[in-house]
mmCIF file with all atom_site columns, C-alpha atoms in Angstrom:
data_model
loop_
_atom_site.group_PDB
_atom_site.id
_atom_site.type_symbol
_atom_site.label_atom_id
_atom_site.label_alt_id
_atom_site.label_comp_id
_atom_site.label_asym_id
_atom_site.label_entity_id
_atom_site.label_seq_id
_atom_site.pdbx_PDB_ins_code
_atom_site.Cartn_x
_atom_site.Cartn_y
_atom_site.Cartn_z
_atom_site.occupancy
_atom_site.B_iso_or_equiv
_atom_site.pdbx_formal_charge
_atom_site.auth_seq_id
_atom_site.auth_comp_id
_atom_site.auth_asym_id
_atom_site.auth_atom_id
_atom_site.pdbx_PDB_model_num
ATOM 1   C CA . MET Y 1 1   ? 53.074 122.401 -72.328  1.00 46.00 ? 1   MET Y CA 1
ATOM 2   C CA . ILE Y 1 2   ? 51.683 118.953 -73.045  1.00 42.00 ? 2   ILE Y CA 1
ATOM 3   C CA . ALA Y 1 3   ? 52.553 119.278 -76.728  1.00 43.00 ? 3   ALA Y CA 1
ATOM 4   C CA . ARG Y 1 4   ? 56.096 120.324 -75.854  1.00 44.00 ? 4   ARG Y CA 1
ATOM 5   C CA . SER Y 1 5   ? 56.540 117.363 -73.494  1.00 43.00 ? 5   SER Y CA 1
ATOM 6   C CA . PHE Y 1 6   ? 55.178 114.986 -76.149  1.00 41.00 ? 6   PHE Y CA 1
ATOM 7   C CA . ARG Y 1 7   ? 57.640 116.431 -78.669  1.00 45.00 ? 7   ARG Y CA 1
ATOM 8   C CA . ILE Y 1 8   ? 60.537 115.884 -76.279  1.00 40.00 ? 8   ILE Y CA 1
ATOM 9   C CA . VAL Y 1 9   ? 59.423 112.306 -75.657  1.00 40.00 ? 9   VAL Y CA 1
ATOM 10  C CA . CYS Y 1 10  ? 59.237 111.625 -79.419  1.00 46.00 ? 10  CYS Y CA 1
ATOM 11  C CA . LEU Y 1 11  ? 62.673 113.133 -80.049  1.00 42.00 ? 11  LEU Y CA 1
ATOM 12  C CA . THR Y 1 12  ? 64.202 111.105 -77.212  1.00 44.00 ? 12  THR Y CA 1
ATOM 13  C CA . LEU Y 1 13  ? 62.548 107.920 -78.474  1.00 43.00 ? 13  LEU Y CA 1
ATOM 14  C CA . GLY Y 1 14  ? 63.730 108.570 -82.031  1.00 46.00 ? 14  GLY Y CA 1
ATOM 15  C CA . ALA Y 1 15  ? 67.301 109.194 -80.899  1.00 42.00 ? 15  ALA Y CA 1
ATOM 16  C CA . PHE Y 1 16  ? 67.245 105.984 -78.876  1.00 43.00 ? 16  PHE Y CA 1
ATOM 17  C CA . LEU Y 1 17  ? 65.972 103.919 -81.803  1.00 42.00 ? 17  LEU Y CA 1
ATOM 18  C CA . LEU Y 1 18  ? 68.628 105.402 -84.093  1.00 42.00 ? 18  LEU Y CA 1
ATOM 19  C CA . GLY Y 1 19  ? 71.217 104.374 -81.535  1.00 43.00 ? 19  GLY Y CA 1
ATOM 20  C CA . LEU Y 1 20  ? 69.830 100.846 -81.548  1.00 42.00 ? 20  LEU Y CA 1
ATOM 21  C CA . ALA Y 1 21  ? 69.826 100.531 -85.311  1.00 43.00 ? 21  ALA Y CA 1
ATOM 22  C CA . PRO Y 1 22  ? 72.699 98.303  -86.460  1.00 47.00 ? 22  PRO Y CA 1
ATOM 23  C CA . THR Y 1 23  ? 75.211 99.502  -89.002  1.00 47.00 ? 23  THR Y CA 1
ATOM 24  C CA . VAL Y 1 24  ? 75.057 97.225  -92.021  1.00 46.00 ? 24  VAL Y CA 1
ATOM 25  C CA . GLN Y 1 25  ? 77.360 97.038  -95.028  1.00 51.00 ? 25  GLN Y CA 1
ATOM 26  C CA . ALA Y 1 26  ? 76.103 94.694  -97.734  1.00 50.00 ? 26  ALA Y CA 1
ATOM 27  C CA . THR Y 1 27  ? 77.265 93.657  -101.188 1.00 53.00 ? 27  THR Y CA 1
ATOM 28  C CA . ALA Y 1 28  ? 74.990 91.703  -103.544 1.00 65.00 ? 28  ALA Y CA 1
ATOM 29  C CA . LEU Y 1 29  ? 76.492 90.655  -106.857 1.00 80.00 ? 29  LEU Y CA 1
ATOM 30  C CA . THR Y 1 30  ? 76.131 88.158  -109.661 1.00 83.00 ? 30  THR Y CA 1
ATOM 31  C CA . THR Y 1 31  ? 79.344 86.984  -111.299 1.00 87.00 ? 31  THR Y CA 1
ATOM 32  C CA . ALA Y 1 32  ? 80.512 84.411  -113.823 1.00 89.00 ? 32  ALA Y CA 1
ATOM 33  C CA . VAL Y 1 33  ? 83.256 82.018  -112.734 1.00 90.00 ? 33  VAL Y CA 1
ATOM 34  C CA . HIS Y 1 34  ? 84.987 80.589  -115.784 1.00 89.00 ? 34  HIS Y CA 1
ATOM 35  C CA . ALA Y 1 35  ? 86.366 77.075  -116.054 1.00 87.00 ? 35  ALA Y CA 1
ATOM 36  C CA . ASN Y 1 36  ? 89.495 76.473  -113.951 1.00 87.00 ? 36  ASN Y CA 1
ATOM 37  C CA . GLN Y 1 37  ? 89.181 79.959  -112.454 1.00 88.00 ? 37  GLN Y CA 1
ATOM 38  C CA . ARG Y 1 38  ? 89.482 81.078  -108.833 1.00 91.00 ? 38  ARG Y CA 1
ATOM 39  C CA . LEU Y 1 39  ? 87.628 84.315  -108.167 1.00 92.00 ? 39  LEU Y CA 1
ATOM 40  C CA . CYS Y 1 40  ? 87.831 86.168  -104.831 1.00 93.00 ? 40  CYS Y CA 1
ATOM 41  C CA . PHE Y 1 41  ? 85.941 89.050  -103.238 1.00 93.00 ? 41  PHE Y CA 1
ATOM 42  C CA . TYR Y 1 42  ? 86.771 90.938  -100.060 1.00 92.00 ? 42  TYR Y CA 1
ATOM 43  C CA . ALA Y 1 43  ? 84.967 92.578  -97.140  1.00 91.00 ? 43  ALA Y CA 1
ATOM 44  C CA . ASP Y 1 44  ? 86.409 94.538  -94.216  1.00 90.00 ? 44  ASP Y CA 1
ATOM 45  C CA . ALA Y 1 45  ? 85.548 93.985  -90.566  1.00 90.00 ? 45  ALA Y CA 1
ATOM 46  C CA . ASP Y 1 46  ? 86.177 97.241  -88.712  1.00 88.00 ? 46  ASP Y CA 1
ATOM 47  C CA . LYS Y 1 47  ? 86.510 95.477  -85.377  1.00 88.00 ? 47  LYS Y CA 1
ATOM 48  C CA . ALA Y 1 48  ? 86.382 92.028  -83.811  1.00 88.00 ? 48  ALA Y CA 1
ATOM 49  C CA . GLY Y 1 49  ? 82.954 90.741  -82.881  1.00 87.00 ? 49  GLY Y CA 1
ATOM 50  C CA . GLU Y 1 50  ? 81.096 91.947  -85.948  1.00 89.00 ? 50  GLU Y CA 1
ATOM 51  C CA . LYS Y 1 51  ? 78.634 89.605  -87.616  1.00 89.00 ? 51  LYS Y CA 1
ATOM 52  C CA . ILE Y 1 52  ? 79.338 88.616  -91.230  1.00 90.00 ? 52  ILE Y CA 1
ATOM 53  C CA . GLY Y 1 53  ? 76.660 87.033  -93.389  1.00 88.00 ? 53  GLY Y CA 1
ATOM 54  C CA . PHE Y 1 54  ? 77.569 85.110  -96.540  1.00 90.00 ? 54  PHE Y CA 1
ATOM 55  C CA . TYR Y 1 55  ? 75.026 83.766  -99.008  1.00 89.00 ? 55  TYR Y CA 1
ATOM 56  C CA . PHE Y 1 56  ? 75.622 82.254  -102.448 1.00 90.00 ? 56  PHE Y CA 1
ATOM 57  C CA . ALA Y 1 57  ? 73.744 80.186  -105.010 1.00 88.00 ? 57  ALA Y CA 1
ATOM 58  C CA . VAL Y 1 58  ? 74.853 78.775  -108.358 1.00 88.00 ? 58  VAL Y CA 1
ATOM 59  C CA . GLN Y 1 59  ? 72.331 79.993  -110.931 1.00 85.00 ? 59  GLN Y CA 1
ATOM 60  C CA . SER Y 1 60  ? 73.539 78.171  -114.031 1.00 83.00 ? 60  SER Y CA 1
ATOM 61  C CA . GLY Y 1 61  ? 76.317 75.989  -115.377 1.00 81.00 ? 61  GLY Y CA 1
ATOM 62  C CA . GLY Y 1 62  ? 76.861 72.247  -115.358 1.00 78.00 ? 62  GLY Y CA 1
ATOM 63  C CA . THR Y 1 63  ? 75.413 70.548  -112.282 1.00 81.00 ? 63  THR Y CA 1
ATOM 64  C CA . PHE Y 1 64  ? 75.116 73.862  -110.351 1.00 84.00 ? 64  PHE Y CA 1
ATOM 65  C CA . GLU Y 1 65  ? 78.046 73.011  -108.062 1.00 87.00 ? 65  GLU Y CA 1
ATOM 66  C CA . ILE Y 1 66  ? 81.072 75.076  -107.049 1.00 91.00 ? 66  ILE Y CA 1
ATOM 67  C CA . ASP Y 1 67  ? 83.835 75.150  -104.417 1.00 92.00 ? 67  ASP Y CA 1
ATOM 68  C CA . PHE Y 1 68  ? 84.064 78.064  -101.980 1.00 94.00 ? 68  PHE Y CA 1
ATOM 69  C CA . GLU Y 1 69  ? 86.370 79.233  -99.220  1.00 94.00 ? 69  GLU Y CA 1
ATOM 70  C CA . VAL Y 1 70  ? 86.213 82.059  -96.659  1.00 94.00 ? 70  VAL Y CA 1
ATOM 71  C CA . THR Y 1 71  ? 89.536 83.140  -95.155  1.00 94.00 ? 71  THR Y CA 1
ATOM 72  C CA . ALA Y 1 72  ? 90.193 85.392  -92.149  1.00 94.00 ? 72  ALA Y CA 1
ATOM 73  C CA . PRO Y 1 73  ? 92.819 88.188  -92.138  1.00 93.00 ? 73  PRO Y CA 1
ATOM 74  C CA . ASN Y 1 74  ? 95.272 85.890  -90.315  1.00 91.00 ? 74  ASN Y CA 1
ATOM 75  C CA . GLY Y 1 75  ? 95.038 83.306  -93.122  1.00 91.00 ? 75  GLY Y CA 1
ATOM 76  C CA . LYS Y 1 76  ? 92.843 80.852  -91.225  1.00 93.00 ? 76  LYS Y CA 1
ATOM 77  C CA . VAL Y 1 77  ? 90.022 79.225  -93.194  1.00 93.00 ? 77  VAL Y CA 1
ATOM 78  C CA . VAL Y 1 78  ? 86.684 80.144  -91.600  1.00 93.00 ? 78  VAL Y CA 1
ATOM 79  C CA . LEU Y 1 79  ? 84.348 78.349  -94.013  1.00 93.00 ? 79  LEU Y CA 1
ATOM 80  C CA . ALA Y 1 80  ? 84.975 75.965  -96.892  1.00 93.00 ? 80  ALA Y CA 1
ATOM 81  C CA . GLY Y 1 81  ? 82.985 73.601  -99.060  1.00 91.00 ? 81  GLY Y CA 1
ATOM 82  C CA . GLU Y 1 82  ? 83.248 71.502  -102.219 1.00 90.00 ? 82  GLU Y CA 1
ATOM 83  C CA . LYS Y 1 83  ? 80.602 70.865  -104.855 1.00 89.00 ? 83  LYS Y CA 1
ATOM 84  C CA . GLU Y 1 84  ? 78.070 73.078  -103.109 1.00 90.00 ? 84  GLU Y CA 1
ATOM 85  C CA . LYS Y 1 85  ? 74.994 74.374  -104.917 1.00 87.00 ? 85  LYS Y CA 1
ATOM 86  C CA . GLN Y 1 86  ? 74.175 77.123  -102.424 1.00 86.00 ? 86  GLN Y CA 1
ATOM 87  C CA . GLY Y 1 87  ? 74.851 78.192  -98.868  1.00 88.00 ? 87  GLY Y CA 1
ATOM 88  C CA . ASP Y 1 88  ? 73.732 80.682  -96.233  1.00 87.00 ? 88  ASP Y CA 1
ATOM 89  C CA . TYR Y 1 89  ? 76.145 81.308  -93.347  1.00 90.00 ? 89  TYR Y CA 1
ATOM 90  C CA . ILE Y 1 90  ? 76.536 83.781  -90.480  1.00 88.00 ? 90  ILE Y CA 1
ATOM 91  C CA . PHE Y 1 91  ? 79.737 83.885  -88.432  1.00 91.00 ? 91  PHE Y CA 1
ATOM 92  C CA . THR Y 1 92  ? 81.481 86.208  -86.001  1.00 90.00 ? 92  THR Y CA 1
ATOM 93  C CA . ALA Y 1 93  ? 84.590 88.047  -87.119  1.00 91.00 ? 93  ALA Y CA 1
ATOM 94  C CA . ASN Y 1 94  ? 87.189 87.211  -84.487  1.00 90.00 ? 94  ASN Y CA 1
ATOM 95  C CA . HIS Y 1 95  ? 89.815 89.415  -86.117  1.00 90.00 ? 95  HIS Y CA 1
ATOM 96  C CA . GLN Y 1 96  ? 89.786 92.912  -87.510  1.00 90.00 ? 96  GLN Y CA 1
ATOM 97  C CA . GLY Y 1 97  ? 90.750 93.273  -91.145  1.00 91.00 ? 97  GLY Y CA 1
ATOM 98  C CA . GLU Y 1 98  ? 89.979 91.962  -94.615  1.00 93.00 ? 98  GLU Y CA 1
ATOM 99  C CA . TYR Y 1 99  ? 88.080 88.700  -95.119  1.00 94.00 ? 99  TYR Y CA 1
ATOM 100 C CA . SER Y 1 100 ? 88.273 86.965  -98.494  1.00 94.00 ? 100 SER Y CA 1
ATOM 101 C CA . PHE Y 1 101 ? 85.384 85.058  -100.112 1.00 95.00 ? 101 PHE Y CA 1
ATOM 102 C CA . CYS Y 1 102 ? 86.616 82.864  -102.967 1.00 94.00 ? 102 CYS Y CA 1
ATOM 103 C CA . PHE Y 1 103 ? 84.854 80.707  -105.552 1.00 94.00 ? 103 PHE Y CA 1
ATOM 104 C CA . GLU Y 1 104 ? 86.707 78.053  -107.536 1.00 92.00 ? 104 GLU Y CA 1
ATOM 105 C CA . ASN Y 1 105 ? 85.428 76.299  -110.652 1.00 89.00 ? 105 ASN Y CA 1
ATOM 106 C CA . ASP Y 1 106 ? 87.938 73.520  -111.243 1.00 83.00 ? 106 ASP Y CA 1
ATOM 107 C CA . MET Y 1 107 ? 85.444 70.657  -111.677 1.00 74.00 ? 107 MET Y CA 1
ATOM 108 C CA . THR Y 1 108 ? 85.031 71.327  -115.386 1.00 68.00 ? 108 THR Y CA 1
ATOM 109 C CA . THR Y 1 109 ? 87.238 72.469  -118.241 1.00 67.00 ? 109 THR Y CA 1
ATOM 110 C CA . LEU Y 1 110 ? 84.482 73.949  -120.421 1.00 76.00 ? 110 LEU Y CA 1
ATOM 111 C CA . THR Y 1 111 ? 81.474 75.169  -118.446 1.00 82.00 ? 111 THR Y CA 1
ATOM 112 C CA . GLU Y 1 112 ? 81.371 78.498  -116.615 1.00 85.00 ? 112 GLU Y CA 1
ATOM 113 C CA . LYS Y 1 113 ? 79.228 78.984  -113.517 1.00 88.00 ? 113 LYS Y CA 1
ATOM 114 C CA . LEU Y 1 114 ? 76.962 81.950  -112.836 1.00 87.00 ? 114 LEU Y CA 1
ATOM 115 C CA . VAL Y 1 115 ? 76.978 82.641  -109.085 1.00 89.00 ? 115 VAL Y CA 1
ATOM 116 C CA . ASP Y 1 116 ? 74.710 84.988  -107.165 1.00 87.00 ? 116 ASP Y CA 1
ATOM 117 C CA . PHE Y 1 117 ? 76.167 85.945  -103.775 1.00 89.00 ? 117 PHE Y CA 1
ATOM 118 C CA . ASP Y 1 118 ? 75.639 88.394  -100.931 1.00 87.00 ? 118 ASP Y CA 1
ATOM 119 C CA . ILE Y 1 119 ? 78.173 89.548  -98.314  1.00 88.00 ? 119 ILE Y CA 1
ATOM 120 C CA . MET Y 1 120 ? 76.873 91.476  -95.307  1.00 86.00 ? 120 MET Y CA 1
ATOM 121 C CA . VAL Y 1 121 ? 78.896 92.963  -92.448  1.00 86.00 ? 121 VAL Y CA 1
ATOM 122 C CA . GLU Y 1 122 ? 76.737 94.007  -89.509  1.00 78.00 ? 122 GLU Y CA 1
ATOM 123 C CA . SER Y 1 123 ? 77.760 95.869  -86.373  1.00 67.00 ? 123 SER Y CA 1
ATOM 124 C CA . GLU Y 1 124 ? 75.252 95.861  -83.508  1.00 53.00 ? 124 GLU Y CA 1
ATOM 125 C CA . PRO Y 1 125 ? 75.984 98.391  -80.736  1.00 49.00 ? 125 PRO Y CA 1
ATOM 126 C CA . ARG Y 1 126 ? 75.024 97.722  -77.142  1.00 44.00 ? 126 ARG Y CA 1
ATOM 127 C CA . ARG Y 1 127 ? 71.526 98.560  -76.090  1.00 48.00 ? 127 ARG Y CA 1
ATOM 128 C CA . GLU Y 1 128 ? 71.495 101.296 -73.474  1.00 49.00 ? 128 GLU Y CA 1
ATOM 129 C CA . ALA Y 1 129 ? 68.199 102.499 -72.031  1.00 48.00 ? 129 ALA Y CA 1
ATOM 130 C CA . PRO Y 1 130 ? 67.872 106.238 -71.367  1.00 50.00 ? 130 PRO Y CA 1
ATOM 131 C CA . ALA Y 1 131 ? 68.482 107.152 -67.744  1.00 50.00 ? 131 ALA Y CA 1
ATOM 132 C CA . LYS Y 1 132 ? 65.553 108.212 -65.552  1.00 49.00 ? 132 LYS Y CA 1
ATOM 133 C CA . GLN Y 1 133 ? 62.981 107.659 -68.294  1.00 52.00 ? 133 GLN Y CA 1
ATOM 134 C CA . ALA Y 1 134 ? 60.945 104.702 -67.024  1.00 53.00 ? 134 ALA Y CA 1
ATOM 135 C CA . GLN Y 1 135 ? 57.846 105.495 -69.079  1.00 54.00 ? 135 GLN Y CA 1
ATOM 136 C CA . ILE Y 1 136 ? 59.863 106.029 -72.259  1.00 53.00 ? 136 ILE Y CA 1
ATOM 137 C CA . SER Y 1 137 ? 61.827 102.848 -71.555  1.00 57.00 ? 137 SER Y CA 1
ATOM 138 C CA . GLU Y 1 138 ? 58.647 100.769 -71.370  1.00 59.00 ? 138 GLU Y CA 1
ATOM 139 C CA . LYS Y 1 139 ? 57.311 102.187 -74.636  1.00 59.00 ? 139 LYS Y CA 1
ATOM 140 C CA . THR Y 1 140 ? 60.694 101.774 -76.266  1.00 65.00 ? 140 THR Y CA 1
ATOM 141 C CA . SER Y 1 141 ? 60.950 98.128  -75.234  1.00 73.00 ? 141 SER Y CA 1
ATOM 142 C CA . ALA Y 1 142 ? 57.609 97.282  -76.836  1.00 75.00 ? 142 ALA Y CA 1
ATOM 143 C CA . LEU Y 1 143 ? 58.450 99.240  -79.982  1.00 76.00 ? 143 LEU Y CA 1
ATOM 144 C CA . GLU Y 1 144 ? 61.928 97.730  -80.116  1.00 75.00 ? 144 GLU Y CA 1
ATOM 145 C CA . GLU Y 1 145 ? 60.498 94.225  -79.875  1.00 76.00 ? 145 GLU Y CA 1
ATOM 146 C CA . SER Y 1 146 ? 58.104 94.963  -82.737  1.00 79.00 ? 146 SER Y CA 1
ATOM 147 C CA . ILE Y 1 147 ? 60.958 96.328  -84.851  1.00 81.00 ? 147 ILE Y CA 1
ATOM 148 C CA . TYR Y 1 148 ? 63.073 93.218  -84.330  1.00 71.00 ? 148 TYR Y CA 1
ATOM 149 C CA . LYS Y 1 149 ? 60.106 90.989  -85.166  1.00 77.00 ? 149 LYS Y CA 1
ATOM 150 C CA . LEU Y 1 150 ? 59.567 92.923  -88.399  1.00 84.00 ? 150 LEU Y CA 1
ATOM 151 C CA . LYS Y 1 151 ? 63.282 92.675  -89.149  1.00 76.00 ? 151 LYS Y CA 1
ATOM 152 C CA . ASN Y 1 152 ? 63.268 88.883  -88.716  1.00 73.00 ? 152 ASN Y CA 1
ATOM 153 C CA . GLN Y 1 153 ? 60.172 88.558  -90.884  1.00 79.00 ? 153 GLN Y CA 1
ATOM 154 C CA . LEU Y 1 154 ? 61.761 90.684  -93.617  1.00 82.00 ? 154 LEU Y CA 1
ATOM 155 C CA . VAL Y 1 155 ? 64.906 88.556  -93.496  1.00 74.00 ? 155 VAL Y CA 1
ATOM 156 C CA . GLY Y 1 156 ? 62.762 85.438  -93.868  1.00 75.00 ? 156 GLY Y CA 1
ATOM 157 C CA . ILE Y 1 157 ? 60.925 86.954  -96.835  1.00 82.00 ? 157 ILE Y CA 1
ATOM 158 C CA . GLN Y 1 158 ? 64.235 87.933  -98.427  1.00 76.00 ? 158 GLN Y CA 1
ATOM 159 C CA . ARG Y 1 159 ? 65.626 84.403  -98.064  1.00 75.00 ? 159 ARG Y CA 1
ATOM 160 C CA . THR Y 1 160 ? 62.427 82.938  -99.506  1.00 78.00 ? 160 THR Y CA 1
ATOM 161 C CA . GLN Y 1 161 ? 62.691 85.293  -102.482 1.00 79.00 ? 161 GLN Y CA 1
ATOM 162 C CA . LYS Y 1 162 ? 66.312 84.281  -103.022 1.00 76.00 ? 162 LYS Y CA 1
ATOM 163 C CA . TYR Y 1 163 ? 65.347 80.604  -102.852 1.00 75.00 ? 163 TYR Y CA 1
ATOM 164 C CA . PHE Y 1 164 ? 62.622 80.933  -105.483 1.00 79.00 ? 164 PHE Y CA 1
ATOM 165 C CA . HIS Y 1 165 ? 64.822 83.180  -107.610 1.00 76.00 ? 165 HIS Y CA 1
ATOM 166 C CA . THR Y 1 166 ? 67.526 80.515  -107.559 1.00 74.00 ? 166 THR Y CA 1
ATOM 167 C CA . ARG Y 1 167 ? 65.041 77.779  -108.496 1.00 76.00 ? 167 ARG Y CA 1
ATOM 168 C CA . GLU Y 1 168 ? 63.724 79.904  -111.341 1.00 80.00 ? 168 GLU Y CA 1
ATOM 169 C CA . ARG Y 1 169 ? 67.198 80.586  -112.726 1.00 75.00 ? 169 ARG Y CA 1
ATOM 170 C CA . ARG Y 1 170 ? 68.183 76.925  -112.466 1.00 75.00 ? 170 ARG Y CA 1
ATOM 171 C CA . GLY Y 1 171 ? 64.973 75.826  -114.172 1.00 78.00 ? 171 GLY Y CA 1
ATOM 172 C CA . MET Y 1 172 ? 65.546 78.351  -116.952 1.00 80.00 ? 172 MET Y CA 1
ATOM 173 C CA . SER Y 1 173 ? 69.130 77.130  -117.348 1.00 76.00 ? 173 SER Y CA 1
ATOM 174 C CA . ILE Y 1 174 ? 67.953 73.503  -117.624 1.00 78.00 ? 174 ILE Y CA 1
ATOM 175 C CA . VAL Y 1 175 ? 65.299 74.483  -120.198 1.00 82.00 ? 175 VAL Y CA 1
ATOM 176 C CA . GLN Y 1 176 ? 67.826 76.435  -122.290 1.00 80.00 ? 176 GLN Y CA 1
ATOM 177 C CA . GLU Y 1 177 ? 70.366 73.617  -122.144 1.00 79.00 ? 177 GLU Y CA 1
ATOM 178 C CA . THR Y 1 178 ? 67.713 71.049  -123.131 1.00 84.00 ? 178 THR Y CA 1
ATOM 179 C CA . ALA Y 1 179 ? 66.521 73.252  -126.014 1.00 87.00 ? 179 ALA Y CA 1
ATOM 180 C CA . SER Y 1 180 ? 70.102 73.659  -127.227 1.00 85.00 ? 180 SER Y CA 1
ATOM 181 C CA . ARG Y 1 181 ? 70.677 69.886  -127.134 1.00 85.00 ? 181 ARG Y CA 1
ATOM 182 C CA . MET Y 1 182 ? 67.431 69.219  -128.993 1.00 90.00 ? 182 MET Y CA 1
ATOM 183 C CA . PHE Y 1 183 ? 68.376 71.785  -131.639 1.00 90.00 ? 183 PHE Y CA 1
ATOM 184 C CA . TRP Y 1 184 ? 71.785 70.260  -132.307 1.00 90.00 ? 184 TRP Y CA 1
ATOM 185 C CA . TYR Y 1 185 ? 70.311 66.761  -132.186 1.00 90.00 ? 185 TYR Y CA 1
ATOM 186 C CA . GLY Y 1 186 ? 67.805 67.829  -134.871 1.00 90.00 ? 186 GLY Y CA 1
ATOM 187 C CA . VAL Y 1 187 ? 70.607 69.355  -136.970 1.00 90.00 ? 187 VAL Y CA 1
ATOM 188 C CA . LEU Y 1 188 ? 72.697 66.169  -136.749 1.00 92.00 ? 188 LEU Y CA 1
ATOM 189 C CA . GLU Y 1 189 ? 69.683 63.996  -137.498 1.00 90.00 ? 189 GLU Y CA 1
ATOM 190 C CA . SER Y 1 190 ? 68.798 66.090  -140.559 1.00 91.00 ? 190 SER Y CA 1
ATOM 191 C CA . ALA Y 1 191 ? 72.410 65.988  -141.757 1.00 91.00 ? 191 ALA Y CA 1
ATOM 192 C CA . ALA Y 1 192 ? 72.477 62.204  -141.318 1.00 91.00 ? 192 ALA Y CA 1
ATOM 193 C CA . ILE Y 1 193 ? 69.225 61.763  -143.297 1.00 92.00 ? 193 ILE Y CA 1
ATOM 194 C CA . ILE Y 1 194 ? 70.510 64.005  -146.107 1.00 92.00 ? 194 ILE Y CA 1
ATOM 195 C CA . GLY Y 1 195 ? 73.843 62.156  -146.142 1.00 89.00 ? 195 GLY Y CA 1
ATOM 196 C CA . MET Y 1 196 ? 72.096 58.760  -146.324 1.00 90.00 ? 196 MET Y CA 1
ATOM 197 C CA . ALA Y 1 197 ? 69.854 59.972  -149.168 1.00 88.00 ? 197 ALA Y CA 1
ATOM 198 C CA . VAL Y 1 198 ? 72.815 61.296  -151.159 1.00 88.00 ? 198 VAL Y CA 1
ATOM 199 C CA . SER Y 1 199 ? 74.753 58.066  -150.533 1.00 88.00 ? 199 SER Y CA 1
ATOM 200 C CA . GLN Y 1 200 ? 71.855 55.901  -151.737 1.00 86.00 ? 200 GLN Y CA 1
ATOM 201 C CA . VAL Y 1 201 ? 71.448 57.953  -154.916 1.00 86.00 ? 201 VAL Y CA 1
ATOM 202 C CA . TYR Y 1 202 ? 75.177 57.755  -155.562 1.00 85.00 ? 202 TYR Y CA 1
ATOM 203 C CA . ILE Y 1 203 ? 75.317 53.977  -155.010 1.00 85.00 ? 203 ILE Y CA 1
ATOM 204 C CA . VAL Y 1 204 ? 72.305 53.316  -157.266 1.00 83.00 ? 204 VAL Y CA 1
ATOM 205 C CA . GLN Y 1 205 ? 73.819 55.548  -159.925 1.00 81.00 ? 205 GLN Y CA 1
ATOM 206 C CA . MET Y 1 206 ? 77.098 53.635  -159.714 1.00 81.00 ? 206 MET Y CA 1
ATOM 207 C CA . PHE Y 1 207 ? 75.306 50.352  -160.514 1.00 78.00 ? 207 PHE Y CA 1
ATOM 208 C CA . PHE Y 1 208 ? 74.023 51.710  -163.823 1.00 76.00 ? 208 PHE Y CA 1
ATOM 209 C CA . THR Y 1 209 ? 76.897 53.957  -164.874 1.00 75.00 ? 209 THR Y CA 1
ATOM 210 C CA . SER Y 1 210 ? 79.876 51.811  -163.897 1.00 61.00 ? 210 SER Y CA 1
ATOM 211 C CA . THR Y 1 211 ? 82.536 51.367  -166.594 1.00 56.00 ? 211 THR Y CA 1
ATOM 212 C CA . GLY Y 1 212 ? 82.573 48.106  -168.487 1.00 50.00 ? 212 GLY Y CA 1
ATOM 213 C CA . ARG Y 1 213 ? 79.180 46.490  -168.571 1.00 53.00 ? 213 ARG Y CA 1
ATOM 214 C CA . ARG Y 1 214 ? 75.998 48.445  -168.966 1.00 52.00 ? 214 ARG Y CA 1
ATOM 215 C CA . TYR Y 1 215 ? 72.750 47.023  -167.757 1.00 49.00 ? 215 TYR Y CA 1
ATOM 216 C CA . LYS Y 1 216 ? 69.458 47.771  -169.398 1.00 52.00 ? 216 LYS Y CA 1
ATOM 217 C CA . VAL Y 1 217 ? 66.258 47.716  -167.518 1.00 49.00 ? 217 VAL Y CA 1
#
């Protein structure tokens, strides 16, 4: 009898926690935005009041800056920025429908930008405690609080990982760009030295093989 009651309590608690769990739709991508290109991505809000998270970071290209714009289904601009290296935003969807997230690389005519971004749509249902279950409600509240603490800690760890990942990619991009410049500088320097040597040999040869007078040494 005790085992049966404990099983019922566990099943009720599990069903309650599943009801509390938010529905999350996330999209994490890395894309290249070419010079003078406007690139847009879209996410649907099933109803008004949903939370939408938007994170992006420029991994490589130029000075790691890009323009972005977030537009609501009614055409109103929700978020916008120019020459931003990265951003992390959370806003409430006031309208149901399709939200657009656009990146624009019009600051350069040659360099493409590699952008890492994440779009998350989260729907949190209302918390409703089970009726006439005071003991279960107390246990659930403590467990629920622990779950939300773990969730916040995991979100913090994820953001820290993204931050260090972005720094690593930017550092690698700077190293590769510096190595490429040094390589071409070495090639030009070698070509200049060879050209000067050939020119000197040619000029000295012209002194001794010029038509008309011949000089003996």
